[in-house]
Amino acid sequence: MHNVRVGLIGYGFSASTFHAPLLGTISGFRITAVSSSKPELVKKDLPEAVVESEHSILIHRKDVDLIIITAPNEAHFPLAKEALEAGKHVVVEKPFVLTYAQGKELIDLARSKGVLLSVYHNRRWDNDFLTLREIIDSGRLGRVFTYEAHFDRYRREVRDRWRERGIPGSGLLYDLGAHLIDQALVLFGNPQYVIGDILSQREGAQADDYFHITLKYDRLRVILHSSMLVKEPGPHFLVHGDKGSFSKYGLDSQEETLKGGGRPGSPFYGEDSEENFGMLVWENKSGLTVRESVRTLPGRYQDYYKGIYSSIVSGAPSPVSAEEALNVIAVIECAQLSNNEHRTLPFPL
């Protein structure tokens, strides 16, 4: 089996919780080097990896084929550009970049170099999203007219971390918003119009901690919402079609499992608690209303890197193309402008 040698840039929460553990479960990947200011943490988890203090040294190592960028959002573009120019395959943590122009430049560069460029939109493989996709595809909801996705948290205090500082790429929209937008685009494609409402609600907040985005598609309305001040969350998904409705509470379990040391292949990995199973109410062929609890399909974050391996080794389609990730950034930019100008905007701008 062909080994894909990996260099990780950054070893914070994302790299240590998601990327390194998942790569360790897939044959064909080997993490050879990590760029980090915390070598003791890297060596604890990855004793065979070389730790570099400078990302440029890691990027230009001859024993690295794939660069995975888990640095703060503002650094995604310059790091990815340097790695692509060095002829490396690149995976960027979401969000892809901060602007459409940056993303387009990287896509053109990757194409000219003949290398893979992908973005880690892992929540396409959330257990609840996989379940929702199956229900929509089954036709039991009929034609979907309203889709709501909420990703809410409760945290009154503003933390001193880059995600909550007043710097480019910080805030909830680039963070959780990128996930919700990507899922919506997977289901329904690009919208015709975008309405954005984005603000900071908490005392002392420097970055946005609330957003409410509406994507308009003919008679379909997609509502994407997130807030840091929700003590009692409602449904994560609420979808209505002309034949039925589906509601789903709770979030995918994989993040908590990975944080606790669990891995794909371990018992109950990616599974959901029965109390969080979704509720489907639909009309069958006899015209009778059926109300049923829907067992959640297991989540599969590992499928992203299985797809990346196939893309690099055999030229298979990327599990998340850079072009798809760029559409997410385009929606974010459109929502920001809509919020600033207090109006509905056509998409794309």
Short mmCIF file of C-alpha atoms in Angstrom, two decimals:
data_model
loop_
_atom_site.label_atom_id
_atom_site.label_comp_id
_atom_site.label_asym_id
_atom_site.label_seq_id
_atom_site.Cartn_x
_atom_site.Cartn_y
_atom_site.Cartn_z
CA MET A 1 0.00 0.00 0.00
CA HIS A 2 1.24 3.45 -0.93
CA ASN A 3 2.03 5.54 2.14
CA VAL A 4 0.89 9.16 2.16
CA ARG A 5 3.27 11.05 4.43
CA VAL A 6 1.56 13.80 6.37
CA GLY A 7 2.77 17.08 7.80
CA LEU A 8 0.46 18.76 10.32
CA ILE A 9 0.64 22.53 10.75
CA GLY A 10 -0.60 23.31 14.24
CA TYR A 11 -1.39 20.92 17.05
CA GLY A 12 -4.23 22.52 18.95
CA PHE A 13 -7.73 21.20 19.54
CA SER A 14 -8.55 20.46 15.90
CA ALA A 15 -5.38 18.55 15.09
CA SER A 16 -5.20 16.59 18.35
CA THR A 17 -8.93 15.75 18.53
CA PHE A 18 -9.88 15.18 14.89
CA HIS A 19 -7.08 14.98 12.36
CA ALA A 20 -4.35 12.99 14.11
CA PRO A 21 -6.70 10.40 15.69
CA LEU A 22 -8.62 9.83 12.45
CA LEU A 23 -5.45 9.56 10.36
CA GLY A 24 -4.16 6.99 12.84
CA THR A 25 -7.06 4.66 12.08
CA ILE A 26 -6.62 4.61 8.28
CA SER A 27 -4.01 2.43 6.62
CA GLY A 28 -1.82 4.34 4.22
CA PHE A 29 -1.34 7.54 6.21
CA ARG A 30 1.77 8.26 8.27
CA ILE A 31 2.25 11.51 10.20
CA THR A 32 5.94 12.24 9.73
CA ALA A 33 6.19 15.83 10.95
CA VAL A 34 4.24 18.39 12.97
CA SER A 35 4.77 22.14 13.20
CA SER A 36 3.96 23.22 16.74
CA SER A 37 5.11 25.42 19.60
CA LYS A 38 4.20 22.60 22.04
CA PRO A 39 6.57 19.73 21.20
CA GLU A 40 5.82 17.91 24.46
CA LEU A 41 2.14 17.56 23.53
CA VAL A 42 2.98 16.32 20.05
CA LYS A 43 5.48 13.76 21.34
CA LYS A 44 2.97 12.50 23.88
CA ASP A 45 0.49 11.63 21.12
CA LEU A 46 2.81 11.11 18.14
CA PRO A 47 6.20 9.90 19.46
CA GLU A 48 7.53 9.02 15.98
CA ALA A 49 6.76 12.40 14.40
CA VAL A 50 9.43 15.06 13.98
CA VAL A 51 8.46 18.38 15.55
CA GLU A 52 9.38 21.51 13.62
CA SER A 53 9.15 24.96 15.17
CA GLU A 54 8.75 26.68 11.77
CA HIS A 55 5.95 25.83 9.38
CA SER A 56 8.11 26.65 6.33
CA ILE A 57 10.61 23.96 7.30
CA LEU A 58 7.80 21.41 7.55
CA ILE A 59 6.27 22.44 4.22
CA HIS A 60 9.56 21.91 2.39
CA ARG A 61 10.45 18.56 3.96
CA LYS A 62 11.02 15.91 1.29
CA ASP A 63 9.31 13.25 3.44
CA VAL A 64 5.96 15.08 3.45
CA ASP A 65 3.37 14.56 0.69
CA LEU A 66 0.27 16.06 2.29
CA ILE A 67 0.07 19.25 4.35
CA ILE A 68 -2.87 19.59 6.75
CA ILE A 69 -3.42 23.15 7.96
CA THR A 70 -5.06 23.56 11.38
CA ALA A 71 -3.74 27.05 12.14
CA PRO A 72 -6.05 30.01 12.95
CA ASN A 73 -8.37 31.01 10.10
CA GLU A 74 -6.40 34.12 9.12
CA ALA A 75 -3.36 31.93 8.36
CA HIS A 76 -5.14 29.48 6.06
CA PHE A 77 -4.50 31.38 2.85
CA PRO A 78 -0.76 32.14 3.20
CA LEU A 79 0.04 28.68 4.54
CA ALA A 80 -1.95 26.89 1.85
CA LYS A 81 -0.37 29.05 -0.85
CA GLU A 82 3.14 28.25 0.36
CA ALA A 83 2.36 24.53 0.53
CA LEU A 84 0.81 24.44 -2.93
CA GLU A 85 3.74 26.35 -4.39
CA ALA A 86 5.98 23.66 -2.90
CA GLY A 87 4.00 21.04 -4.82
CA LYS A 88 2.29 19.51 -1.80
CA HIS A 89 -1.24 18.17 -1.54
CA VAL A 90 -3.19 20.34 0.91
CA VAL A 91 -6.11 19.89 3.32
CA VAL A 92 -7.30 23.06 5.03
CA GLU A 93 -9.44 23.14 8.15
CA LYS A 94 -12.75 24.88 7.61
CA PRO A 95 -13.38 27.64 6.85
CA PHE A 96 -11.40 27.36 3.63
CA VAL A 97 -10.18 31.00 3.58
CA LEU A 98 -11.51 34.43 4.54
CA THR A 99 -12.46 35.74 1.09
CA TYR A 100 -13.65 34.42 -2.25
CA ALA A 101 -10.66 35.99 -4.00
CA GLN A 102 -8.23 34.09 -1.76
CA GLY A 103 -9.97 30.80 -2.41
CA LYS A 104 -10.06 31.31 -6.16
CA GLU A 105 -6.32 32.03 -6.18
CA LEU A 106 -5.59 28.81 -4.29
CA ILE A 107 -7.81 26.72 -6.58
CA ASP A 108 -6.04 28.07 -9.66
CA LEU A 109 -2.66 27.42 -8.06
CA ALA A 110 -3.54 23.83 -7.10
CA ARG A 111 -4.76 23.17 -10.63
CA SER A 112 -1.56 24.54 -12.14
CA LYS A 113 0.55 22.36 -9.82
CA GLY A 114 -1.57 19.23 -10.36
CA VAL A 115 -2.09 18.62 -6.63
CA LEU A 116 -5.07 18.01 -4.38
CA LEU A 117 -6.69 20.88 -2.50
CA SER A 118 -9.52 20.02 -0.12
CA VAL A 119 -11.26 21.46 2.95
CA TYR A 120 -12.17 19.56 6.10
CA HIS A 121 -15.96 19.92 6.16
CA ASN A 122 -16.30 16.90 8.41
CA ARG A 123 -19.91 17.54 9.44
CA ARG A 124 -21.10 16.11 6.16
CA TRP A 125 -20.50 12.84 8.04
CA ASP A 126 -22.36 13.76 11.24
CA ASN A 127 -24.72 10.98 12.24
CA ASP A 128 -27.80 13.22 12.21
CA PHE A 129 -26.96 14.80 8.86
CA LEU A 130 -26.42 11.38 7.26
CA THR A 131 -29.82 10.35 8.63
CA LEU A 132 -31.49 13.51 7.36
CA ARG A 133 -30.04 13.03 3.87
CA GLU A 134 -31.38 9.49 3.75
CA ILE A 135 -34.86 10.62 4.81
CA ILE A 136 -34.96 13.39 2.20
CA ASP A 137 -33.67 11.03 -0.50
CA SER A 138 -36.31 8.43 0.43
CA GLY A 139 -39.08 10.83 -0.59
CA ARG A 140 -41.02 10.44 2.65
CA LEU A 141 -40.99 14.20 3.19
CA GLY A 142 -42.01 14.86 -0.39
CA ARG A 143 -40.77 18.15 -1.75
CA VAL A 144 -38.96 20.10 0.96
CA PHE A 145 -40.18 23.65 1.49
CA THR A 146 -38.66 24.64 4.85
CA TYR A 147 -35.29 23.57 6.26
CA GLU A 148 -34.01 24.85 9.61
CA ALA A 149 -30.63 24.01 11.13
CA HIS A 150 -29.65 25.37 14.54
CA PHE A 151 -26.20 25.05 16.13
CA ASP A 152 -26.58 26.77 19.49
CA ARG A 153 -24.46 26.91 22.63
CA TYR A 154 -24.66 28.51 26.04
CA ARG A 155 -21.57 30.42 27.08
CA ARG A 156 -22.15 33.82 28.68
CA GLU A 157 -18.47 34.57 29.27
CA VAL A 158 -16.26 35.74 26.41
CA ARG A 159 -13.08 33.69 26.32
CA ASP A 160 -9.61 35.02 25.57
CA ARG A 161 -8.89 32.98 22.45
CA TRP A 162 -8.40 33.87 18.81
CA ARG A 163 -11.87 32.66 17.79
CA GLU A 164 -13.46 35.33 20.00
CA ARG A 165 -11.08 38.23 19.38
CA GLY A 166 -11.76 41.05 16.97
CA ILE A 167 -9.50 39.72 14.21
CA PRO A 168 -10.25 38.66 10.63
CA GLY A 169 -11.83 35.21 10.47
CA SER A 170 -12.94 35.08 14.08
CA GLY A 171 -16.53 34.74 15.25
CA LEU A 172 -19.37 32.28 15.03
CA LEU A 173 -20.18 32.70 11.34
CA TYR A 174 -16.79 31.49 10.11
CA ASP A 175 -16.82 28.76 12.77
CA LEU A 176 -20.19 27.02 13.15
CA GLY A 177 -21.70 28.93 10.25
CA ALA A 178 -19.32 27.28 7.79
CA HIS A 179 -20.64 23.87 8.87
CA LEU A 180 -24.30 24.80 8.56
CA ILE A 181 -23.84 26.50 5.20
CA ASP A 182 -21.88 23.57 3.76
CA GLN A 183 -24.58 21.09 4.83
CA ALA A 184 -27.30 23.23 3.24
CA LEU A 185 -25.37 23.53 -0.04
CA VAL A 186 -24.83 19.76 -0.10
CA LEU A 187 -28.60 19.25 0.13
CA PHE A 188 -29.92 22.04 -2.05
CA GLY A 189 -27.07 23.58 -4.06
CA ASN A 190 -26.40 27.30 -4.30
CA PRO A 191 -29.24 29.67 -3.35
CA GLN A 192 -30.74 32.45 -5.43
CA TYR A 193 -30.75 35.05 -2.63
CA VAL A 194 -29.16 35.49 0.80
CA ILE A 195 -30.32 37.43 3.86
CA GLY A 196 -27.87 37.82 6.75
CA ASP A 197 -28.34 39.02 10.32
CA ILE A 198 -25.03 38.90 12.22
CA LEU A 199 -24.11 40.56 15.50
CA SER A 200 -22.37 40.38 18.87
CA GLN A 201 -24.83 39.91 21.74
CA ARG A 202 -22.69 39.13 24.79
CA GLU A 203 -21.23 41.85 26.96
CA GLY A 204 -17.63 42.48 25.92
CA ALA A 205 -17.84 40.38 22.75
CA GLN A 206 -15.35 41.42 20.06
CA ALA A 207 -16.49 38.94 17.39
CA ASP A 208 -19.94 37.92 16.19
CA ASP A 209 -21.66 35.42 18.50
CA TYR A 210 -25.05 35.29 16.76
CA PHE A 211 -26.21 34.84 13.21
CA HIS A 212 -29.48 34.14 11.44
CA ILE A 213 -29.15 33.47 7.71
CA THR A 214 -31.91 32.80 5.21
CA LEU A 215 -31.11 31.18 1.88
CA LYS A 216 -33.86 31.59 -0.71
CA TYR A 217 -34.53 28.98 -3.43
CA ASP A 218 -37.79 29.57 -5.35
CA ARG A 219 -40.37 28.39 -2.79
CA LEU A 220 -37.82 26.68 -0.52
CA ARG A 221 -36.50 28.59 2.49
CA VAL A 222 -33.34 27.49 4.32
CA ILE A 223 -32.83 28.99 7.79
CA LEU A 224 -29.40 28.68 9.45
CA HIS A 225 -29.09 29.92 13.01
CA SER A 226 -26.53 29.99 15.80
CA SER A 227 -26.19 31.78 19.13
CA MET A 228 -23.96 31.53 22.18
CA LEU A 229 -26.84 32.41 24.50
CA VAL A 230 -29.20 29.45 24.21
CA LYS A 231 -29.68 27.70 27.54
CA GLU A 232 -32.29 25.25 26.25
CA PRO A 233 -31.67 24.30 22.59
CA GLY A 234 -34.54 23.45 20.29
CA PRO A 235 -34.25 20.98 17.40
CA HIS A 236 -30.92 20.79 15.64
CA PHE A 237 -32.79 20.02 12.42
CA LEU A 238 -36.41 20.83 11.57
CA VAL A 239 -37.49 20.04 8.02
CA HIS A 240 -40.95 20.32 6.45
CA GLY A 241 -42.06 18.94 3.09
CA ASP A 242 -45.43 18.57 1.38
CA LYS A 243 -45.70 14.98 2.65
CA GLY A 244 -44.15 15.15 6.09
CA SER A 245 -41.89 16.68 8.71
CA PHE A 246 -38.69 15.60 10.43
CA SER A 247 -37.26 16.95 13.68
CA LYS A 248 -34.02 15.98 15.37
CA TYR A 249 -32.61 17.08 18.73
CA GLY A 250 -29.04 16.75 19.98
CA LEU A 251 -25.67 16.86 18.23
CA ASP A 252 -23.46 14.21 16.67
CA SER A 253 -21.49 12.21 19.25
CA GLN A 254 -18.17 11.81 17.42
CA GLU A 255 -16.44 14.91 18.78
CA GLU A 256 -17.08 13.90 22.39
CA THR A 257 -16.03 10.31 21.65
CA LEU A 258 -12.77 11.43 20.05
CA LYS A 259 -12.06 13.80 22.94
CA GLY A 260 -12.51 10.86 25.32
CA GLY A 261 -10.04 8.67 23.41
CA GLY A 262 -12.55 6.69 21.34
CA ARG A 263 -11.79 5.95 17.71
CA PRO A 264 -13.62 4.74 14.60
CA GLY A 265 -14.06 0.99 14.92
CA SER A 266 -14.49 1.07 18.70
CA PRO A 267 -17.86 -0.06 20.12
CA PHE A 268 -20.69 2.44 19.63
CA TYR A 269 -18.49 4.92 17.76
CA GLY A 270 -20.63 7.48 15.92
CA GLU A 271 -23.88 6.17 17.38
CA ASP A 272 -26.66 8.26 18.89
CA SER A 273 -28.59 7.90 22.12
CA GLU A 274 -32.13 6.64 21.67
CA GLU A 275 -33.55 9.70 23.41
CA ASN A 276 -32.14 11.84 20.58
CA PHE A 277 -33.51 9.76 17.71
CA GLY A 278 -35.36 11.95 15.21
CA MET A 279 -39.12 12.05 14.78
CA LEU A 280 -40.59 11.58 11.32
CA VAL A 281 -44.24 12.40 10.70
CA TRP A 282 -45.33 11.60 7.15
CA GLU A 283 -48.20 10.55 4.94
CA ASN A 284 -48.00 7.07 3.42
CA LYS A 285 -49.47 5.88 0.11
CA SER A 286 -52.81 5.18 1.77
CA GLY A 287 -53.04 8.77 2.96
CA LEU A 288 -52.55 7.79 6.58
CA THR A 289 -50.33 9.86 8.87
CA VAL A 290 -47.41 7.83 10.20
CA ARG A 291 -45.43 8.97 13.24
CA GLU A 292 -42.18 7.11 13.82
CA SER A 293 -38.92 7.41 15.69
CA VAL A 294 -35.96 7.19 13.30
CA ARG A 295 -32.81 5.44 14.48
CA THR A 296 -29.81 7.67 13.77
CA LEU A 297 -27.26 6.29 11.31
CA PRO A 298 -23.71 6.02 12.72
CA GLY A 299 -21.45 9.00 12.05
CA ARG A 300 -18.38 8.45 9.87
CA TYR A 301 -15.76 11.21 10.10
CA GLN A 302 -13.18 8.67 8.96
CA ASP A 303 -14.78 8.62 5.52
CA TYR A 304 -13.34 12.05 4.78
CA TYR A 305 -9.75 10.84 5.06
CA LYS A 306 -10.52 7.57 3.29
CA GLY A 307 -11.66 9.76 0.43
CA ILE A 308 -8.55 11.94 0.62
CA TYR A 309 -6.35 8.84 0.43
CA SER A 310 -8.19 7.60 -2.67
CA SER A 311 -7.94 11.04 -4.26
CA ILE A 312 -4.17 11.23 -3.78
CA VAL A 313 -3.34 7.62 -4.63
CA SER A 314 -5.81 6.79 -7.40
CA GLY A 315 -7.18 10.14 -8.56
CA ALA A 316 -10.69 9.58 -7.20
CA PRO A 317 -12.89 12.68 -6.73
CA SER A 318 -12.15 14.65 -3.58
CA PRO A 319 -14.60 14.04 -0.71
CA VAL A 320 -14.88 17.84 -0.39
CA SER A 321 -13.70 19.83 -3.37
CA ALA A 322 -12.13 23.24 -2.94
CA GLU A 323 -14.77 24.61 -5.30
CA GLU A 324 -17.53 23.41 -2.96
CA ALA A 325 -15.75 24.96 0.02
CA LEU A 326 -15.37 28.20 -1.92
CA ASN A 327 -19.16 28.39 -2.32
CA VAL A 328 -19.41 28.38 1.49
CA ILE A 329 -17.12 31.43 1.64
CA ALA A 330 -19.20 33.11 -1.06
CA VAL A 331 -22.34 32.64 1.06
CA ILE A 332 -20.53 34.03 4.13
CA GLU A 333 -19.43 37.12 2.20
CA CYS A 334 -22.93 37.59 0.84
CA ALA A 335 -24.47 37.25 4.33
CA GLN A 336 -21.99 39.78 5.73
CA LEU A 337 -22.81 42.32 3.02
CA SER A 338 -26.53 41.68 3.45
CA ASN A 339 -26.18 42.35 7.17
CA ASN A 340 -24.19 45.56 6.58
CA GLU A 341 -26.61 46.90 3.99
CA HIS A 342 -29.81 45.56 5.62
CA ARG A 343 -31.13 44.01 2.44
CA THR A 344 -31.63 40.80 0.51
CA LEU A 345 -28.80 40.12 -1.93
CA PRO A 346 -28.67 37.96 -5.04
CA PHE A 347 -26.28 35.03 -5.03
CA PRO A 348 -23.61 35.02 -6.26
CA LEU A 349 -22.73 38.65 -5.75
#
